[in-house]
mmCIF file of C-alpha atoms in Angstrom:
data_model
loop_
_atom_site.group_PDB
_atom_site.id
_atom_site.type_symbol
_atom_site.label_atom_id
_atom_site.label_comp_id
_atom_site.label_asym_id
_atom_site.label_seq_id
_atom_site.Cartn_x
_atom_site.Cartn_y
_atom_site.Cartn_z
ATOM 1 C CA GLU A 29 142.834 92.680 44.381
ATOM 2 C CA ALA A 30 146.918 92.737 45.203
ATOM 3 C CA GLY A 31 148.988 91.477 42.412
ATOM 4 C CA VAL A 32 152.030 88.697 42.618
ATOM 5 C CA VAL A 33 153.903 90.065 45.641
ATOM 6 C CA GLN A 34 157.645 88.971 45.969
ATOM 7 C CA SER A 35 160.117 89.684 48.328
ATOM 8 C CA PRO A 36 162.856 90.575 48.318
ATOM 9 C CA ARG A 37 163.412 92.525 45.477
ATOM 10 C CA TYR A 38 166.612 93.256 45.876
ATOM 11 C CA LYS A 39 169.500 90.705 47.301
ATOM 12 C CA ILE A 40 173.009 90.812 47.078
ATOM 13 C CA ILE A 41 175.149 88.061 48.142
ATOM 14 C CA GLU A 42 178.575 86.005 48.183
ATOM 15 C CA LYS A 43 178.786 83.442 46.196
ATOM 16 C CA LYS A 44 178.340 79.754 47.684
ATOM 17 C CA GLN A 45 176.128 81.160 50.264
ATOM 18 C CA PRO A 46 172.391 80.209 49.936
ATOM 19 C CA VAL A 47 169.217 82.341 48.846
ATOM 20 C CA ALA A 48 165.685 82.291 49.218
ATOM 21 C CA PHE A 49 163.078 83.935 47.281
ATOM 22 C CA TRP A 50 159.562 84.367 48.446
ATOM 23 C CA CYS A 51 156.065 84.488 46.212
ATOM 24 C CA ASN A 52 152.456 85.324 47.098
ATOM 25 C CA PRO A 53 150.460 84.482 44.012
ATOM 26 C CA ILE A 54 147.010 86.444 43.123
ATOM 27 C CA SER A 55 144.345 84.377 45.415
ATOM 28 C CA GLY A 56 142.268 81.979 43.662
ATOM 29 C CA HIS A 57 145.609 81.634 41.028
ATOM 30 C CA ASN A 58 146.064 77.555 41.244
ATOM 31 C CA THR A 59 148.440 78.018 38.615
ATOM 32 C CA LEU A 60 151.948 79.279 39.501
ATOM 33 C CA TYR A 61 155.341 79.854 37.531
ATOM 34 C CA TRP A 62 158.624 80.683 38.569
ATOM 35 C CA TYR A 63 160.852 82.769 35.798
ATOM 36 C CA ARG A 64 164.260 83.729 35.517
ATOM 37 C CA GLN A 65 165.694 86.524 33.565
ATOM 38 C CA ASN A 66 169.278 86.864 32.559
ATOM 39 C CA LEU A 67 170.421 90.126 31.454
ATOM 40 C CA GLY A 68 169.527 90.671 28.443
ATOM 41 C CA GLN A 69 167.205 88.443 27.362
ATOM 42 C CA GLY A 70 163.315 87.171 28.199
ATOM 43 C CA PRO A 71 162.758 85.720 30.725
ATOM 44 C CA GLU A 72 162.981 81.676 31.286
ATOM 45 C CA LEU A 73 160.560 78.848 32.813
ATOM 46 C CA LEU A 74 161.845 77.466 35.880
ATOM 47 C CA ILE A 75 158.954 75.063 37.342
ATOM 48 C CA ARG A 76 155.309 75.225 37.482
ATOM 49 C CA TYR A 77 152.570 74.451 39.582
ATOM 50 C CA GLU A 78 149.464 73.417 39.464
ATOM 51 C CA ASN A 79 147.976 74.037 42.991
ATOM 52 C CA GLU A 80 150.941 72.272 45.485
ATOM 53 C CA GLU A 81 152.240 69.736 43.003
ATOM 54 C CA ALA A 82 155.220 70.675 40.345
ATOM 55 C CA VAL A 83 154.261 69.634 37.177
ATOM 56 C CA ASP A 84 156.972 71.080 34.679
ATOM 57 C CA ASP A 85 160.365 71.131 36.679
ATOM 58 C CA SER A 86 162.414 70.058 33.494
ATOM 59 C CA GLN A 87 164.229 73.317 33.476
ATOM 60 C CA LEU A 88 165.199 73.846 37.548
ATOM 61 C CA PRO A 89 169.045 73.396 37.808
ATOM 62 C CA LYS A 90 168.439 70.553 40.384
ATOM 63 C CA ASP A 91 171.722 70.522 41.758
ATOM 64 C CA ARG A 92 171.567 73.694 43.841
ATOM 65 C CA PHE A 93 167.527 74.503 42.969
ATOM 66 C CA SER A 94 164.919 74.050 44.738
ATOM 67 C CA ALA A 95 161.552 74.929 45.084
ATOM 68 C CA GLU A 96 157.835 74.077 47.070
ATOM 69 C CA ARG A 97 154.642 75.546 47.761
ATOM 70 C CA LEU A 98 153.296 74.374 50.480
ATOM 71 C CA LYS A 99 149.077 74.107 50.675
ATOM 72 C CA GLY A 100 149.153 75.512 47.352
ATOM 73 C CA VAL A 101 149.351 79.047 48.337
ATOM 74 C CA ASP A 102 152.724 80.605 48.954
ATOM 75 C CA SER A 103 156.153 79.748 46.747
ATOM 76 C CA THR A 104 159.880 79.612 47.439
ATOM 77 C CA LEU A 105 162.617 79.878 45.449
ATOM 78 C CA LYS A 106 166.055 78.519 46.876
ATOM 79 C CA ILE A 107 169.583 78.391 45.484
ATOM 80 C CA GLN A 108 172.099 76.961 47.675
ATOM 81 C CA PRO A 109 174.794 77.322 46.791
ATOM 82 C CA ALA A 110 174.599 80.659 44.804
ATOM 83 C CA GLU A 111 177.002 80.789 41.749
ATOM 84 C CA LEU A 112 178.180 83.563 39.580
ATOM 85 C CA GLY A 113 175.832 82.544 37.006
ATOM 86 C CA ASP A 114 172.775 82.821 38.787
ATOM 87 C CA SER A 115 172.984 86.330 38.662
ATOM 88 C CA ALA A 116 169.439 87.444 36.859
ATOM 89 C CA VAL A 117 165.964 88.545 38.060
ATOM 90 C CA TYR A 118 163.820 85.765 39.317
ATOM 91 C CA LEU A 119 160.408 86.413 38.267
ATOM 92 C CA CYS A 120 156.629 85.011 40.078
ATOM 93 C CA ALA A 121 153.861 84.639 38.023
ATOM 94 C CA SER A 122 150.771 82.895 38.646
ATOM 95 C CA SER A 123 147.295 82.527 37.078
ATOM 96 C CA PHE A 124 143.858 80.911 37.410
ATOM 97 C CA GLY A 125 143.706 77.685 35.214
ATOM 98 C CA ILE A 126 146.242 76.953 32.427
ATOM 99 C CA THR A 127 146.533 80.360 30.809
ATOM 100 C CA MET A 128 149.968 80.850 29.992
ATOM 101 C CA ALA A 129 149.646 84.224 30.026
ATOM 102 C CA GLY A 130 149.652 84.884 34.284
ATOM 103 C CA THR A 131 149.827 88.021 35.871
ATOM 104 C CA PHE A 132 153.647 88.757 36.980
ATOM 105 C CA GLY A 133 155.395 89.967 40.209
ATOM 106 C CA SER A 134 157.926 92.500 39.917
ATOM 107 C CA GLY A 135 160.670 90.324 40.844
ATOM 108 C CA THR A 136 163.919 89.817 43.054
ATOM 109 C CA ARG A 137 166.720 91.086 41.792
ATOM 110 C CA LEU A 138 170.356 88.720 42.435
ATOM 111 C CA THR A 139 173.562 89.774 42.422
ATOM 112 C CA VAL A 140 176.072 87.145 43.589
ATOM 113 C CA VAL A 141 179.698 88.395 44.189
ATOM 114 C CA ALA B 28 161.551 73.508 19.596
ATOM 115 C CA GLN B 29 160.011 76.507 19.834
ATOM 116 C CA THR B 30 161.787 79.900 19.104
ATOM 117 C CA VAL B 31 161.028 83.542 19.431
ATOM 118 C CA THR B 32 163.088 85.820 17.482
ATOM 119 C CA GLN B 33 162.967 89.651 18.161
ATOM 120 C CA SER B 34 165.373 91.357 15.522
ATOM 121 C CA GLN B 35 165.387 94.547 16.989
ATOM 122 C CA PRO B 36 167.457 95.708 20.227
ATOM 123 C CA GLU B 37 166.299 99.149 20.193
ATOM 124 C CA MET B 38 163.926 101.836 18.850
ATOM 125 C CA SER B 39 162.857 104.797 18.786
ATOM 126 C CA VAL B 40 159.807 107.038 17.900
ATOM 127 C CA GLN B 41 158.660 110.629 18.877
ATOM 128 C CA GLU B 42 155.410 111.284 20.739
ATOM 129 C CA ALA B 43 152.065 110.910 19.482
ATOM 130 C CA GLU B 44 153.810 108.573 16.100
ATOM 131 C CA THR B 45 153.338 105.556 15.284
ATOM 132 C CA VAL B 46 155.769 102.671 15.860
ATOM 133 C CA THR B 47 156.044 98.940 14.974
ATOM 134 C CA LEU B 48 158.158 96.237 16.784
ATOM 135 C CA SER B 49 158.517 92.800 15.015
ATOM 136 C CA CYS B 50 158.878 89.428 16.274
ATOM 137 C CA THR B 51 158.831 86.193 14.382
ATOM 138 C CA TYR B 52 158.730 82.397 16.091
ATOM 139 C CA ASP B 53 159.164 79.234 14.614
ATOM 140 C CA THR B 54 156.938 76.373 15.829
ATOM 141 C CA SER B 55 155.055 73.013 14.765
ATOM 142 C CA GLU B 56 152.427 73.318 16.756
ATOM 143 C CA ASN B 57 149.090 73.558 15.201
ATOM 144 C CA ASN B 58 147.039 75.512 18.252
ATOM 145 C CA TYR B 59 149.229 78.400 19.621
ATOM 146 C CA TYR B 60 149.312 81.746 21.467
ATOM 147 C CA LEU B 61 151.200 84.590 20.861
ATOM 148 C CA PHE B 62 151.687 87.559 23.173
ATOM 149 C CA TRP B 63 153.273 91.246 23.835
ATOM 150 C CA TYR B 64 154.573 91.778 27.074
ATOM 151 C CA LYS B 65 155.448 95.149 28.502
ATOM 152 C CA GLN B 66 158.347 95.466 30.602
ATOM 153 C CA PRO B 67 159.187 98.940 32.768
ATOM 154 C CA PRO B 68 161.888 99.594 34.678
ATOM 155 C CA SER B 69 159.490 98.318 37.720
ATOM 156 C CA ARG B 70 160.323 94.860 36.106
ATOM 157 C CA GLN B 71 156.793 93.698 36.266
ATOM 158 C CA MET B 72 156.190 91.511 32.849
ATOM 159 C CA ILE B 73 152.942 93.443 31.612
ATOM 160 C CA LEU B 74 150.537 92.069 29.288
ATOM 161 C CA VAL B 75 149.816 94.300 26.129
ATOM 162 C CA ILE B 76 148.268 91.885 23.918
ATOM 163 C CA ARG B 77 147.304 88.330 22.474
ATOM 164 C CA GLN B 78 146.326 86.382 19.587
ATOM 165 C CA GLU B 79 144.982 82.976 19.158
ATOM 166 C CA ALA B 80 146.451 81.419 16.443
ATOM 167 C CA TYR B 81 143.489 79.796 14.911
ATOM 168 C CA LYS B 82 141.711 83.115 15.186
ATOM 169 C CA GLN B 83 142.744 85.222 11.612
ATOM 170 C CA GLN B 84 141.234 88.564 12.651
ATOM 171 C CA ASN B 85 144.191 90.465 14.054
ATOM 172 C CA ALA B 86 144.349 91.614 18.029
ATOM 173 C CA THR B 87 143.107 95.512 19.352
ATOM 174 C CA GLU B 88 143.518 96.704 22.470
ATOM 175 C CA ASN B 89 143.224 100.390 22.416
ATOM 176 C CA ARG B 90 146.215 101.828 20.546
ATOM 177 C CA PHE B 91 147.483 98.428 20.080
ATOM 178 C CA SER B 92 146.913 96.264 17.681
ATOM 179 C CA VAL B 93 149.016 93.145 15.939
ATOM 180 C CA ASN B 94 149.628 92.769 12.210
ATOM 181 C CA PHE B 95 149.554 88.131 12.288
ATOM 182 C CA GLN B 96 150.848 86.807 9.550
ATOM 183 C CA LYS B 97 150.406 82.353 10.164
ATOM 184 C CA ALA B 98 152.273 81.304 6.909
ATOM 185 C CA ALA B 99 154.770 84.108 7.382
ATOM 186 C CA LYS B 100 155.276 83.519 11.390
ATOM 187 C CA SER B 101 155.399 86.457 12.103
ATOM 188 C CA PHE B 102 153.641 88.491 15.105
ATOM 189 C CA SER B 103 154.498 92.817 14.953
ATOM 190 C CA LEU B 104 152.927 94.706 17.086
ATOM 191 C CA LYS B 105 151.909 98.124 16.084
ATOM 192 C CA ILE B 106 151.651 101.290 19.075
ATOM 193 C CA SER B 107 149.222 104.221 17.329
ATOM 194 C CA ASP B 108 149.876 107.437 19.439
ATOM 195 C CA SER B 109 152.758 106.603 21.063
ATOM 196 C CA GLN B 110 152.860 108.158 24.729
ATOM 197 C CA LEU B 111 156.401 108.663 26.873
ATOM 198 C CA GLY B 112 154.532 106.116 29.598
ATOM 199 C CA ASP B 113 155.256 103.711 26.734
ATOM 200 C CA THR B 114 158.954 103.558 27.033
ATOM 201 C CA ALA B 115 159.962 99.937 28.287
ATOM 202 C CA MET B 116 161.232 96.640 27.113
ATOM 203 C CA TYR B 117 158.825 95.155 24.927
ATOM 204 C CA PHE B 118 158.572 91.489 24.817
ATOM 205 C CA CYS B 119 156.579 88.745 22.223
ATOM 206 C CA ALA B 120 156.374 85.155 23.809
ATOM 207 C CA MET B 121 154.419 81.836 22.569
ATOM 208 C CA GLY B 122 153.364 79.202 23.807
ATOM 209 C CA SER B 123 151.607 76.386 23.291
ATOM 210 C CA GLY B 124 151.899 74.448 26.316
ATOM 211 C CA TYR B 125 151.884 75.700 29.593
ATOM 212 C CA ALA B 126 154.177 78.266 29.872
ATOM 213 C CA LEU B 127 155.685 80.673 27.801
ATOM 214 C CA ASN B 128 158.513 81.486 25.199
ATOM 215 C CA PHE B 129 159.956 84.639 25.262
ATOM 216 C CA GLY B 130 162.502 86.425 22.667
ATOM 217 C CA LYS B 131 164.711 88.836 23.671
ATOM 218 C CA GLY B 132 163.174 91.871 23.197
ATOM 219 C CA THR B 133 163.392 94.961 22.068
ATOM 220 C CA SER B 134 163.978 98.327 24.094
ATOM 221 C CA LEU B 135 161.166 101.140 23.052
ATOM 222 C CA LEU B 136 161.826 104.972 23.638
ATOM 223 C CA VAL B 137 159.438 107.427 23.129
ATOM 224 C CA THR B 138 160.941 110.938 23.259
ATOM 225 C CA PRO B 139 159.116 113.968 23.622
#
């Protein structure tokens, strides 16, 4: 069984530029999470999807961040415009139902310069 | 609010020895779950062990076991017979809703 696939693995952009991350969850997993992990910290939830519906986006900075999950499968997370403080690892996880302990992908390391 | 505290930023253990990683948490919920995740340099978070708060028996997974002290809100991870492949960041996490709250992590180094 393929795991959670994320791309790109690394991304370096200049501040004020847009950036997008892509996540392909495990087949059949209806719950999808995006976490942000700052250097030296644990992951923090940005948004949670149940199928195609964003059911918890309270921690998503909506002025510059957006996310979508079309057809309840793949998801993209976008930042526009990026700021220096957005440098972090962005992790995607998925689960079947609400188990909290989803399966994580390997993340995208974003560096904003 | 839920908080998870890991007071040991770094730890080191020799191969084949036993090491214990500490974690304390705070919550007003009665029903919650506790987890330990391992994050190697590949960055993928790997679930090591989970504990349901309503269960008194401590969870065990092969060389990994926990000491869950509900009254003290403590949830430590014991790794027995440490192996070089155990070198990684270890995160304690708790959840009572639909997502996890993580601690800051403990960097574990297993030396030959």
